[in-house]
């Protein structure tokens, strides 16, 4: 197989697909799929027109993916906006696909990325943002995963932990904007909880319900973000909160703590506080300590710094923040918030403006820009 030939043809094939109407990320995935077919088939039967062959196969792959995505969205459109409470009686093909894509031949990270792309419907860019890596790196990871599973039998489903990670990331993507996607993640997690007796499955379901309960209060009428402390708690869904807390308590009683249970415990403490001022930040810091021990995740430590700032004062929060890599996503926004709490409005305004330039989403960028403008206006008075 002439790999140099394939590399030289790839940009031209990609350009053709984009000109035909495919978005870049989808075209890139389709071309990668076509290259996999070429590696498998060309040694035995090389085409007379390699570029034409690649264009034809890649376009067919793109159309197949587009039809699959449209079918998935039609399924989502049939869902009620609010996820129905209670157990779900049957497991559908979507959840089975989640397990099949979490194949034992893949590393957990690759299995999650592949499932998010192939079943969850997320773009390569969205997955890269979730994993805090460049889009090109994630594209390569997904392509390697596809090549790995292209010649294996899908008769060994993956483990529950990998499927939970996928569902968690799909929900997070939906929670940041696509309501149907969040509801679909909850629906599938309910199915999983009905068929798998595992405290972390229950922990994830509780976490989703507790976050989803705040959905209506997270944005203002103009679409702008409303921070947790400023949300109208009367708009929170008390039914979902009660269900989430009940599920969480049953999971914690089994004394097999995992990261989703710990996250759900933090969400429950927020949900249980009548006002922002009455939030039990000391206990939230303790749960973040548990979560740090379980995950060693730098984003968890970033969130912990905020909690420390609320529990022990902004100076303590800034000290905790100073121990972290300043390049972490939202590090600058957290620093801005803690400096504002400490009364340093000039530094806070500057940091809010810097954070706005780094924000991955328009709504977040607008929110941070308004925060900077608010503080600058206060300083001019």
mmCIF file of C-alpha atoms in Angstrom:
data_model
loop_
_atom_site.group_PDB
_atom_site.id
_atom_site.type_symbol
_atom_site.label_atom_id
_atom_site.label_comp_id
_atom_site.label_asym_id
_atom_site.label_seq_id
_atom_site.Cartn_x
_atom_site.Cartn_y
_atom_site.Cartn_z
ATOM 1 C CA UNK A 1 0.000 0.000 0.000
ATOM 2 C CA UNK A 2 1.432 3.389 -1.085
ATOM 3 C CA UNK A 3 0.796 5.465 2.021
ATOM 4 C CA UNK A 4 2.463 8.498 0.421
ATOM 5 C CA UNK A 5 -0.115 8.353 -2.380
ATOM 6 C CA UNK A 6 -2.972 8.259 0.111
ATOM 7 C CA UNK A 7 -1.570 11.222 2.013
ATOM 8 C CA UNK A 8 -1.158 13.231 -1.170
ATOM 9 C CA UNK A 9 -4.737 12.531 -2.280
ATOM 10 C CA UNK A 10 -6.404 13.272 1.049
ATOM 11 C CA UNK A 11 -6.508 17.120 0.828
ATOM 12 C CA UNK A 12 -8.031 17.040 -2.665
ATOM 13 C CA UNK A 13 -10.690 14.514 -1.660
ATOM 14 C CA UNK A 14 -11.531 16.557 1.420
ATOM 15 C CA UNK A 15 -11.907 19.694 -0.723
ATOM 16 C CA UNK A 16 -14.316 17.928 -3.078
ATOM 17 C CA UNK A 17 -16.569 16.822 -0.215
ATOM 18 C CA UNK A 18 -16.632 20.303 1.314
ATOM 19 C CA UNK A 19 -17.539 21.808 -2.061
ATOM 20 C CA UNK A 20 -20.389 19.318 -2.352
ATOM 21 C CA UNK A 21 -21.859 20.635 0.881
ATOM 22 C CA UNK A 22 -20.318 18.539 3.675
ATOM 23 C CA UNK A 23 -19.143 20.439 6.757
ATOM 24 C CA UNK A 24 -15.428 20.115 7.362
ATOM 25 C CA UNK A 25 -15.567 17.841 10.437
ATOM 26 C CA UNK A 26 -18.021 15.419 8.786
ATOM 27 C CA UNK A 27 -16.008 15.461 5.537
ATOM 28 C CA UNK A 28 -12.839 14.701 7.477
ATOM 29 C CA UNK A 29 -14.455 11.711 9.181
ATOM 30 C CA UNK A 30 -15.798 10.430 5.854
ATOM 31 C CA UNK A 31 -12.379 10.709 4.206
ATOM 32 C CA UNK A 32 -10.774 8.848 7.114
ATOM 33 C CA UNK A 33 -13.342 6.070 6.701
ATOM 34 C CA UNK A 34 -12.587 5.905 2.972
ATOM 35 C CA UNK A 35 -8.859 5.672 3.688
ATOM 36 C CA UNK A 36 -9.517 2.709 5.994
ATOM 37 C CA UNK A 37 -11.401 1.009 3.123
ATOM 38 C CA UNK A 38 -8.500 1.772 0.795
ATOM 39 C CA UNK A 39 -5.947 0.241 3.158
ATOM 40 C CA UNK A 40 -8.055 -2.906 3.378
ATOM 41 C CA UNK A 41 -8.994 -3.267 -0.289
ATOM 42 C CA UNK A 42 -6.405 -1.682 -2.547
ATOM 43 C CA UNK A 43 -3.593 -4.201 -2.098
ATOM 44 C CA UNK A 44 -5.782 -6.923 -3.627
ATOM 45 C CA UNK A 45 -7.711 -4.762 -6.108
ATOM 46 C CA UNK A 46 -6.135 -1.331 -6.782
ATOM 47 C CA UNK A 47 -8.446 1.147 -8.581
ATOM 48 C CA UNK A 48 -7.576 2.720 -11.935
ATOM 49 C CA UNK A 49 -8.501 6.168 -10.581
ATOM 50 C CA UNK A 50 -7.438 6.329 -6.922
ATOM 51 C CA UNK A 51 -8.715 9.856 -6.306
ATOM 52 C CA UNK A 52 -12.054 9.167 -7.989
ATOM 53 C CA UNK A 53 -12.420 5.987 -5.927
ATOM 54 C CA UNK A 54 -11.704 7.855 -2.693
ATOM 55 C CA UNK A 55 -14.160 10.641 -3.569
ATOM 56 C CA UNK A 56 -16.924 8.131 -4.342
ATOM 57 C CA UNK A 57 -16.406 6.071 -1.187
ATOM 58 C CA UNK A 58 -15.945 9.110 1.063
ATOM 59 C CA UNK A 59 -19.106 10.753 -0.281
ATOM 60 C CA UNK A 60 -21.050 7.553 0.325
ATOM 61 C CA UNK A 61 -19.664 7.408 3.871
ATOM 62 C CA UNK A 62 -20.684 11.024 4.424
ATOM 63 C CA UNK A 63 -24.239 10.395 3.187
ATOM 64 C CA UNK A 64 -24.550 7.306 5.392
ATOM 65 C CA UNK A 65 -23.400 9.286 8.430
ATOM 66 C CA UNK A 66 -25.747 12.162 7.589
ATOM 67 C CA UNK A 67 -28.720 9.801 7.281
ATOM 68 C CA UNK A 68 -27.777 8.129 10.573
ATOM 69 C CA UNK A 69 -27.520 11.498 12.305
ATOM 70 C CA UNK A 70 -30.872 12.611 10.881
ATOM 71 C CA UNK A 71 -32.491 9.386 12.097
ATOM 72 C CA UNK A 72 -31.028 9.866 15.559
ATOM 73 C CA UNK A 73 -32.345 13.429 15.723
ATOM 74 C CA UNK A 74 -35.784 12.281 14.628
ATOM 75 C CA UNK A 75 -35.740 9.859 17.573
ATOM 76 C CA UNK A 76 -34.775 12.719 19.877
ATOM 77 C CA UNK A 77 -37.547 14.926 18.488
ATOM 78 C CA UNK A 78 -40.082 12.335 19.574
ATOM 79 C CA UNK A 79 -38.952 12.674 23.176
ATOM 80 C CA UNK A 80 -40.773 14.953 25.567
ATOM 81 C CA UNK A 81 -38.662 17.898 26.615
ATOM 82 C CA UNK A 82 -38.723 16.723 30.210
ATOM 83 C CA UNK A 83 -37.331 13.227 30.826
ATOM 84 C CA UNK A 84 -40.041 11.008 32.307
ATOM 85 C CA UNK A 85 -39.467 9.843 35.900
ATOM 86 C CA UNK A 86 -39.295 6.242 37.035
ATOM 87 C CA UNK A 87 -37.769 3.062 35.616
ATOM 88 C CA UNK A 88 -37.684 2.270 31.901
ATOM 89 C CA UNK A 89 -38.838 -1.232 30.955
ATOM 90 C CA UNK A 90 -36.657 -2.030 27.975
ATOM 91 C CA UNK A 91 -33.203 -1.362 26.544
ATOM 92 C CA UNK A 92 -33.219 -0.065 22.970
ATOM 93 C CA UNK A 93 -30.630 -0.400 20.233
ATOM 94 C CA UNK A 94 -28.988 2.924 21.060
ATOM 95 C CA UNK A 95 -27.809 1.779 24.479
ATOM 96 C CA UNK A 96 -26.623 -1.516 22.992
ATOM 97 C CA UNK A 97 -24.554 0.467 20.466
ATOM 98 C CA UNK A 98 -22.938 2.360 23.335
ATOM 99 C CA UNK A 99 -21.772 -0.954 24.791
ATOM 100 C CA UNK A 100 -20.589 -2.306 21.448
ATOM 101 C CA UNK A 101 -18.512 0.778 20.674
ATOM 102 C CA UNK A 102 -16.824 0.434 24.076
ATOM 103 C CA UNK A 103 -14.966 -2.583 22.632
ATOM 104 C CA UNK A 104 -12.260 -4.298 24.736
ATOM 105 C CA UNK A 105 -9.733 -3.832 21.923
ATOM 106 C CA UNK A 106 -9.868 -0.061 22.480
ATOM 107 C CA UNK A 107 -8.446 1.975 25.311
ATOM 108 C CA UNK A 108 -11.184 3.622 27.413
ATOM 109 C CA UNK A 109 -10.295 7.079 26.044
ATOM 110 C CA UNK A 110 -10.495 5.895 22.427
ATOM 111 C CA UNK A 111 -13.724 3.989 23.063
ATOM 112 C CA UNK A 112 -15.356 7.072 24.539
ATOM 113 C CA UNK A 113 -14.236 9.266 21.653
ATOM 114 C CA UNK A 114 -15.434 6.775 19.036
ATOM 115 C CA UNK A 115 -18.825 6.308 20.695
ATOM 116 C CA UNK A 116 -19.398 10.027 21.053
ATOM 117 C CA UNK A 117 -18.687 10.480 17.348
ATOM 118 C CA UNK A 118 -20.430 7.402 15.953
ATOM 119 C CA UNK A 119 -23.460 7.102 18.265
ATOM 120 C CA UNK A 120 -23.669 10.267 20.323
ATOM 121 C CA UNK A 121 -23.624 12.504 17.266
ATOM 122 C CA UNK A 122 -21.035 14.953 18.654
ATOM 123 C CA UNK A 123 -18.591 16.620 16.274
ATOM 124 C CA UNK A 124 -14.858 16.067 16.505
ATOM 125 C CA UNK A 125 -14.490 19.640 17.773
ATOM 126 C CA UNK A 126 -17.031 19.115 20.575
ATOM 127 C CA UNK A 127 -15.285 15.925 21.687
ATOM 128 C CA UNK A 128 -11.890 17.641 21.609
ATOM 129 C CA UNK A 129 -13.238 20.416 23.824
ATOM 130 C CA UNK A 130 -14.608 17.861 26.279
ATOM 131 C CA UNK A 131 -11.184 16.184 26.469
ATOM 132 C CA UNK A 132 -9.212 19.459 26.538
ATOM 133 C CA UNK A 133 -7.089 18.475 23.502
ATOM 134 C CA UNK A 134 -6.615 20.044 20.043
ATOM 135 C CA UNK A 135 -9.177 19.076 17.417
ATOM 136 C CA UNK A 136 -6.480 17.527 15.193
ATOM 137 C CA UNK A 137 -5.353 15.286 18.060
ATOM 138 C CA UNK A 138 -8.894 14.083 18.655
ATOM 139 C CA UNK A 139 -9.440 13.464 14.931
ATOM 140 C CA UNK A 140 -6.388 11.212 14.894
ATOM 141 C CA UNK A 141 -7.561 9.385 18.016
ATOM 142 C CA UNK A 142 -10.975 8.681 16.498
ATOM 143 C CA UNK A 143 -9.431 7.563 13.205
ATOM 144 C CA UNK A 144 -7.133 5.123 15.030
ATOM 145 C CA UNK A 145 -10.111 3.760 16.957
ATOM 146 C CA UNK A 146 -12.012 3.193 13.725
ATOM 147 C CA UNK A 147 -9.054 1.371 12.220
ATOM 148 C CA UNK A 148 -8.678 -0.761 15.345
ATOM 149 C CA UNK A 149 -12.257 -2.009 15.308
ATOM 150 C CA UNK A 150 -12.636 -2.240 11.524
ATOM 151 C CA UNK A 151 -11.536 -5.867 11.463
ATOM 152 C CA UNK A 152 -12.909 -7.185 14.749
ATOM 153 C CA UNK A 153 -16.182 -8.846 15.680
ATOM 154 C CA UNK A 154 -18.489 -6.816 17.895
ATOM 155 C CA UNK A 155 -19.361 -9.748 20.126
ATOM 156 C CA UNK A 156 -17.513 -8.489 23.231
ATOM 157 C CA UNK A 157 -19.313 -5.474 24.643
ATOM 158 C CA UNK A 158 -17.331 -2.931 26.620
ATOM 159 C CA UNK A 159 -17.481 -2.260 30.329
ATOM 160 C CA UNK A 160 -20.019 -0.188 32.218
ATOM 161 C CA UNK A 161 -17.443 2.421 33.233
ATOM 162 C CA UNK A 162 -16.699 3.382 29.641
ATOM 163 C CA UNK A 163 -20.392 3.602 28.777
ATOM 164 C CA UNK A 164 -20.980 5.822 31.823
ATOM 165 C CA UNK A 165 -18.185 8.129 30.692
ATOM 166 C CA UNK A 166 -19.783 8.457 27.258
ATOM 167 C CA UNK A 167 -23.241 9.155 28.666
ATOM 168 C CA UNK A 168 -21.760 11.748 31.024
ATOM 169 C CA UNK A 169 -20.037 13.616 28.186
ATOM 170 C CA UNK A 170 -23.126 13.463 25.955
ATOM 171 C CA UNK A 171 -25.212 14.906 28.787
ATOM 172 C CA UNK A 172 -22.668 17.669 29.401
ATOM 173 C CA UNK A 173 -22.768 18.656 25.742
ATOM 174 C CA UNK A 174 -26.562 18.734 25.841
ATOM 175 C CA UNK A 175 -26.555 20.581 29.148
ATOM 176 C CA UNK A 176 -24.524 23.373 27.564
ATOM 177 C CA UNK A 177 -27.133 24.006 24.899
ATOM 178 C CA UNK A 178 -28.855 21.063 23.203
ATOM 179 C CA UNK A 179 -31.746 20.122 25.516
ATOM 180 C CA UNK A 180 -32.782 17.102 23.483
ATOM 181 C CA UNK A 181 -29.292 15.634 23.769
ATOM 182 C CA UNK A 182 -29.381 15.981 27.554
ATOM 183 C CA UNK A 183 -32.806 14.338 27.723
ATOM 184 C CA UNK A 184 -31.567 11.473 25.545
ATOM 185 C CA UNK A 185 -28.604 10.909 27.868
ATOM 186 C CA UNK A 186 -30.956 10.787 30.856
ATOM 187 C CA UNK A 187 -33.268 8.365 29.066
ATOM 188 C CA UNK A 188 -30.413 5.978 28.277
ATOM 189 C CA UNK A 189 -28.988 6.236 31.793
ATOM 190 C CA UNK A 190 -32.406 5.349 33.211
ATOM 191 C CA UNK A 191 -32.400 2.255 31.009
ATOM 192 C CA UNK A 192 -28.914 1.351 32.162
ATOM 193 C CA UNK A 193 -29.906 1.794 35.817
ATOM 194 C CA UNK A 194 -32.907 -0.476 35.285
ATOM 195 C CA UNK A 195 -30.677 -3.307 34.019
ATOM 196 C CA UNK A 196 -27.313 -2.828 35.768
ATOM 197 C CA UNK A 197 -27.069 -2.911 39.561
ATOM 198 C CA UNK A 198 -24.108 -0.586 40.087
ATOM 199 C CA UNK A 199 -23.841 2.397 42.469
ATOM 200 C CA UNK A 200 -21.978 4.510 39.907
ATOM 201 C CA UNK A 201 -24.823 4.071 37.404
ATOM 202 C CA UNK A 202 -27.168 5.386 40.069
ATOM 203 C CA UNK A 203 -24.681 8.141 40.886
ATOM 204 C CA UNK A 204 -24.582 9.309 37.276
ATOM 205 C CA UNK A 205 -28.371 9.257 36.984
ATOM 206 C CA UNK A 206 -28.685 11.301 40.190
ATOM 207 C CA UNK A 207 -26.079 13.770 38.920
ATOM 208 C CA UNK A 208 -27.916 14.242 35.618
ATOM 209 C CA UNK A 209 -31.284 14.746 37.296
ATOM 210 C CA UNK A 210 -29.927 17.281 39.783
ATOM 211 C CA UNK A 211 -28.242 19.325 37.060
ATOM 212 C CA UNK A 212 -31.183 19.037 34.680
ATOM 213 C CA UNK A 213 -33.503 20.298 37.416
ATOM 214 C CA UNK A 214 -31.821 23.714 37.162
ATOM 215 C CA UNK A 215 -32.119 23.955 33.378
ATOM 216 C CA UNK A 216 -34.955 26.468 33.229
ATOM 217 C CA UNK A 217 -33.113 28.907 35.513
ATOM 218 C CA UNK A 218 -29.725 28.715 33.804
ATOM 219 C CA UNK A 219 -30.488 31.288 31.103
ATOM 220 C CA UNK A 220 -32.338 34.615 31.051
ATOM 221 C CA UNK A 221 -35.046 35.560 28.560
ATOM 222 C CA UNK A 222 -32.401 37.013 26.211
ATOM 223 C CA UNK A 223 -30.416 33.765 26.277
ATOM 224 C CA UNK A 224 -27.641 35.056 28.532
ATOM 225 C CA UNK A 225 -26.163 32.792 31.208
ATOM 226 C CA UNK A 226 -27.359 33.137 34.801
ATOM 227 C CA UNK A 227 -24.718 32.108 37.386
ATOM 228 C CA UNK A 228 -25.813 29.565 39.995
ATOM 229 C CA UNK A 229 -25.824 32.115 42.826
ATOM 230 C CA UNK A 230 -28.164 34.402 40.861
ATOM 231 C CA UNK A 231 -30.627 31.786 39.622
ATOM 232 C CA UNK A 232 -34.292 31.987 40.593
ATOM 233 C CA UNK A 233 -34.549 28.807 42.667
ATOM 234 C CA UNK A 234 -38.320 28.851 42.349
ATOM 235 C CA UNK A 235 -37.766 27.773 38.730
ATOM 236 C CA UNK A 236 -35.818 24.673 39.741
ATOM 237 C CA UNK A 237 -37.676 21.401 39.200
ATOM 238 C CA UNK A 238 -38.246 20.115 42.738
ATOM 239 C CA UNK A 239 -39.575 16.799 41.419
ATOM 240 C CA UNK A 240 -36.295 16.015 39.665
ATOM 241 C CA UNK A 241 -34.302 17.232 42.679
ATOM 242 C CA UNK A 242 -36.224 14.955 45.030
ATOM 243 C CA UNK A 243 -35.777 11.985 42.712
ATOM 244 C CA UNK A 244 -32.062 12.682 42.252
ATOM 245 C CA UNK A 245 -31.434 12.966 45.994
ATOM 246 C CA UNK A 246 -33.347 9.764 46.698
ATOM 247 C CA UNK A 247 -31.349 7.843 44.073
ATOM 248 C CA UNK A 248 -28.086 9.306 45.399
ATOM 249 C CA UNK A 249 -28.819 8.409 49.029
ATOM 250 C CA UNK A 250 -29.515 4.802 48.050
ATOM 251 C CA UNK A 251 -26.239 4.651 46.105
ATOM 252 C CA UNK A 252 -24.152 6.201 48.904
ATOM 253 C CA UNK A 253 -25.649 3.743 51.405
ATOM 254 C CA UNK A 254 -23.873 0.931 49.553
ATOM 255 C CA UNK A 255 -20.497 2.407 50.614
ATOM 256 C CA UNK A 256 -18.882 2.015 47.171
ATOM 257 C CA UNK A 257 -18.073 5.637 46.451
ATOM 258 C CA UNK A 258 -17.208 6.665 42.894
ATOM 259 C CA UNK A 259 -16.674 9.945 41.097
ATOM 260 C CA UNK A 260 -20.259 10.283 39.822
ATOM 261 C CA UNK A 261 -21.677 9.784 43.315
ATOM 262 C CA UNK A 262 -19.275 12.432 44.650
ATOM 263 C CA UNK A 263 -20.259 14.871 41.907
ATOM 264 C CA UNK A 264 -23.923 14.172 42.588
ATOM 265 C CA UNK A 265 -23.377 14.842 46.311
ATOM 266 C CA UNK A 266 -21.992 18.286 45.448
ATOM 267 C CA UNK A 267 -24.948 18.980 43.144
ATOM 268 C CA UNK A 268 -27.348 17.838 45.893
ATOM 269 C CA UNK A 269 -25.840 20.287 48.390
ATOM 270 C CA UNK A 270 -26.400 23.117 45.923
ATOM 271 C CA UNK A 271 -29.952 21.938 45.219
ATOM 272 C CA UNK A 272 -30.764 21.573 48.910
ATOM 273 C CA UNK A 273 -29.760 25.143 49.843
ATOM 274 C CA UNK A 274 -32.804 27.479 50.073
ATOM 275 C CA UNK A 275 -30.585 30.409 49.016
ATOM 276 C CA UNK A 276 -27.066 30.798 47.659
ATOM 277 C CA UNK A 277 -25.961 32.307 50.971
ATOM 278 C CA UNK A 278 -27.106 29.187 52.842
ATOM 279 C CA UNK A 279 -25.031 26.792 50.716
ATOM 280 C CA UNK A 280 -22.937 24.412 52.841
ATOM 281 C CA UNK A 281 -19.589 25.262 51.235
ATOM 282 C CA UNK A 282 -17.554 23.519 53.939
ATOM 283 C CA UNK A 283 -19.181 20.196 53.103
ATOM 284 C CA UNK A 284 -18.829 20.907 49.375
ATOM 285 C CA UNK A 285 -15.059 21.367 49.856
ATOM 286 C CA UNK A 286 -14.960 18.012 51.640
ATOM 287 C CA UNK A 287 -16.698 16.340 48.716
ATOM 288 C CA UNK A 288 -14.278 18.007 46.292
ATOM 289 C CA UNK A 289 -11.448 16.535 48.369
ATOM 290 C CA UNK A 290 -13.005 13.086 47.875
ATOM 291 C CA UNK A 291 -13.470 13.751 44.163
ATOM 292 C CA UNK A 292 -9.846 14.879 43.796
ATOM 293 C CA UNK A 293 -8.706 11.681 45.493
ATOM 294 C CA UNK A 294 -10.825 9.600 43.120
ATOM 295 C CA UNK A 295 -9.995 11.327 39.840
ATOM 296 C CA UNK A 296 -6.826 13.441 40.144
ATOM 297 C CA UNK A 297 -8.591 15.667 37.610
ATOM 298 C CA UNK A 298 -7.221 19.251 37.347
ATOM 299 C CA UNK A 299 -10.692 20.624 36.513
ATOM 300 C CA UNK A 300 -11.965 19.149 39.787
ATOM 301 C CA UNK A 301 -9.188 21.004 41.610
ATOM 302 C CA UNK A 302 -10.151 24.191 39.767
ATOM 303 C CA UNK A 303 -13.735 23.867 40.958
ATOM 304 C CA UNK A 304 -12.450 23.063 44.429
ATOM 305 C CA UNK A 305 -10.590 26.392 44.461
ATOM 306 C CA UNK A 306 -13.907 28.176 43.946
ATOM 307 C CA UNK A 307 -15.463 26.211 46.803
ATOM 308 C CA UNK A 308 -12.501 26.990 49.073
ATOM 309 C CA UNK A 309 -12.930 30.663 48.223
ATOM 310 C CA UNK A 310 -16.561 30.469 49.343
ATOM 311 C CA UNK A 311 -15.862 28.425 52.483
ATOM 312 C CA UNK A 312 -12.643 30.068 53.735
ATOM 313 C CA UNK A 313 -12.551 33.394 51.908
ATOM 314 C CA UNK A 314 -11.226 34.587 48.525
ATOM 315 C CA UNK A 315 -7.584 34.709 49.657
ATOM 316 C CA UNK A 316 -7.719 30.997 50.482
ATOM 317 C CA UNK A 317 -9.357 30.351 47.107
ATOM 318 C CA UNK A 318 -6.619 32.283 45.296
ATOM 319 C CA UNK A 319 -3.969 30.308 47.197
ATOM 320 C CA UNK A 320 -5.582 27.040 46.047
ATOM 321 C CA UNK A 321 -5.791 28.408 42.504
ATOM 322 C CA UNK A 322 -2.102 29.335 42.497
ATOM 323 C CA UNK A 323 -1.229 25.638 42.771
ATOM 324 C CA UNK A 324 -2.874 24.898 39.392
ATOM 325 C CA UNK A 325 -1.722 25.288 35.797
ATOM 326 C CA UNK A 326 -2.844 28.717 34.551
ATOM 327 C CA UNK A 327 -3.538 27.263 31.093
ATOM 328 C CA UNK A 328 -6.471 25.198 32.397
ATOM 329 C CA UNK A 329 -9.800 26.069 30.748
ATOM 330 C CA UNK A 330 -11.685 28.703 32.812
ATOM 331 C CA UNK A 331 -8.701 29.246 35.114
ATOM 332 C CA UNK A 332 -8.717 32.958 34.223
ATOM 333 C CA UNK A 333 -12.470 33.243 34.846
ATOM 334 C CA UNK A 334 -12.087 31.665 38.292
ATOM 335 C CA UNK A 335 -9.219 34.022 39.094
ATOM 336 C CA UNK A 336 -11.385 36.971 38.039
ATOM 337 C CA UNK A 337 -14.224 35.865 40.307
ATOM 338 C CA UNK A 338 -11.966 35.360 43.329
ATOM 339 C CA UNK A 339 -10.226 38.711 42.811
ATOM 340 C CA UNK A 340 -13.640 40.398 42.634
ATOM 341 C CA UNK A 341 -14.645 38.681 45.891
ATOM 342 C CA UNK A 342 -11.396 39.988 47.383
ATOM 343 C CA UNK A 343 -12.246 43.563 46.372
ATOM 344 C CA UNK A 344 -9.592 43.945 43.632
ATOM 345 C CA UNK A 345 -11.973 45.207 40.951
ATOM 346 C CA UNK A 346 -9.292 46.404 38.527
ATOM 347 C CA UNK A 347 -7.560 43.024 38.376
ATOM 348 C CA UNK A 348 -10.906 41.229 38.243
ATOM 349 C CA UNK A 349 -12.160 43.328 35.323
ATOM 350 C CA UNK A 350 -8.953 42.711 33.379
ATOM 351 C CA UNK A 351 -9.142 38.967 34.026
ATOM 352 C CA UNK A 352 -12.819 38.798 33.047
ATOM 353 C CA UNK A 353 -11.932 40.428 29.719
ATOM 354 C CA UNK A 354 -9.066 37.960 29.185
ATOM 355 C CA UNK A 355 -11.325 35.038 30.064
ATOM 356 C CA UNK A 356 -13.939 36.238 27.563
ATOM 357 C CA UNK A 357 -11.387 35.965 24.745
ATOM 358 C CA UNK A 358 -10.644 32.367 25.763
ATOM 359 C CA UNK A 359 -14.265 31.249 26.246
ATOM 360 C CA UNK A 360 -15.257 28.276 24.042
ATOM 361 C CA UNK A 361 -18.939 29.249 23.709
ATOM 362 C CA UNK A 362 -20.621 32.495 22.668
ATOM 363 C CA UNK A 363 -22.956 32.593 25.691
ATOM 364 C CA UNK A 364 -20.031 32.220 28.084
ATOM 365 C CA UNK A 365 -18.034 34.846 26.194
ATOM 366 C CA UNK A 366 -20.909 37.318 26.407
ATOM 367 C CA UNK A 367 -21.360 36.632 30.123
ATOM 368 C CA UNK A 368 -17.694 37.249 30.915
ATOM 369 C CA UNK A 369 -17.639 40.394 28.763
ATOM 370 C CA UNK A 370 -20.612 41.760 30.699
ATOM 371 C CA UNK A 371 -18.872 40.944 33.976
ATOM 372 C CA UNK A 372 -15.834 42.971 32.892
ATOM 373 C CA UNK A 373 -18.050 45.874 31.775
ATOM 374 C CA UNK A 374 -19.959 45.797 35.073
ATOM 375 C CA UNK A 375 -16.792 46.074 37.142
ATOM 376 C CA UNK A 376 -15.334 48.822 34.935
ATOM 377 C CA UNK A 377 -18.563 50.789 35.357
ATOM 378 C CA UNK A 378 -18.360 50.382 39.154
ATOM 379 C CA UNK A 379 -14.786 51.644 39.178
ATOM 380 C CA UNK A 380 -15.726 54.802 37.233
ATOM 381 C CA UNK A 381 -18.411 55.823 39.732
#
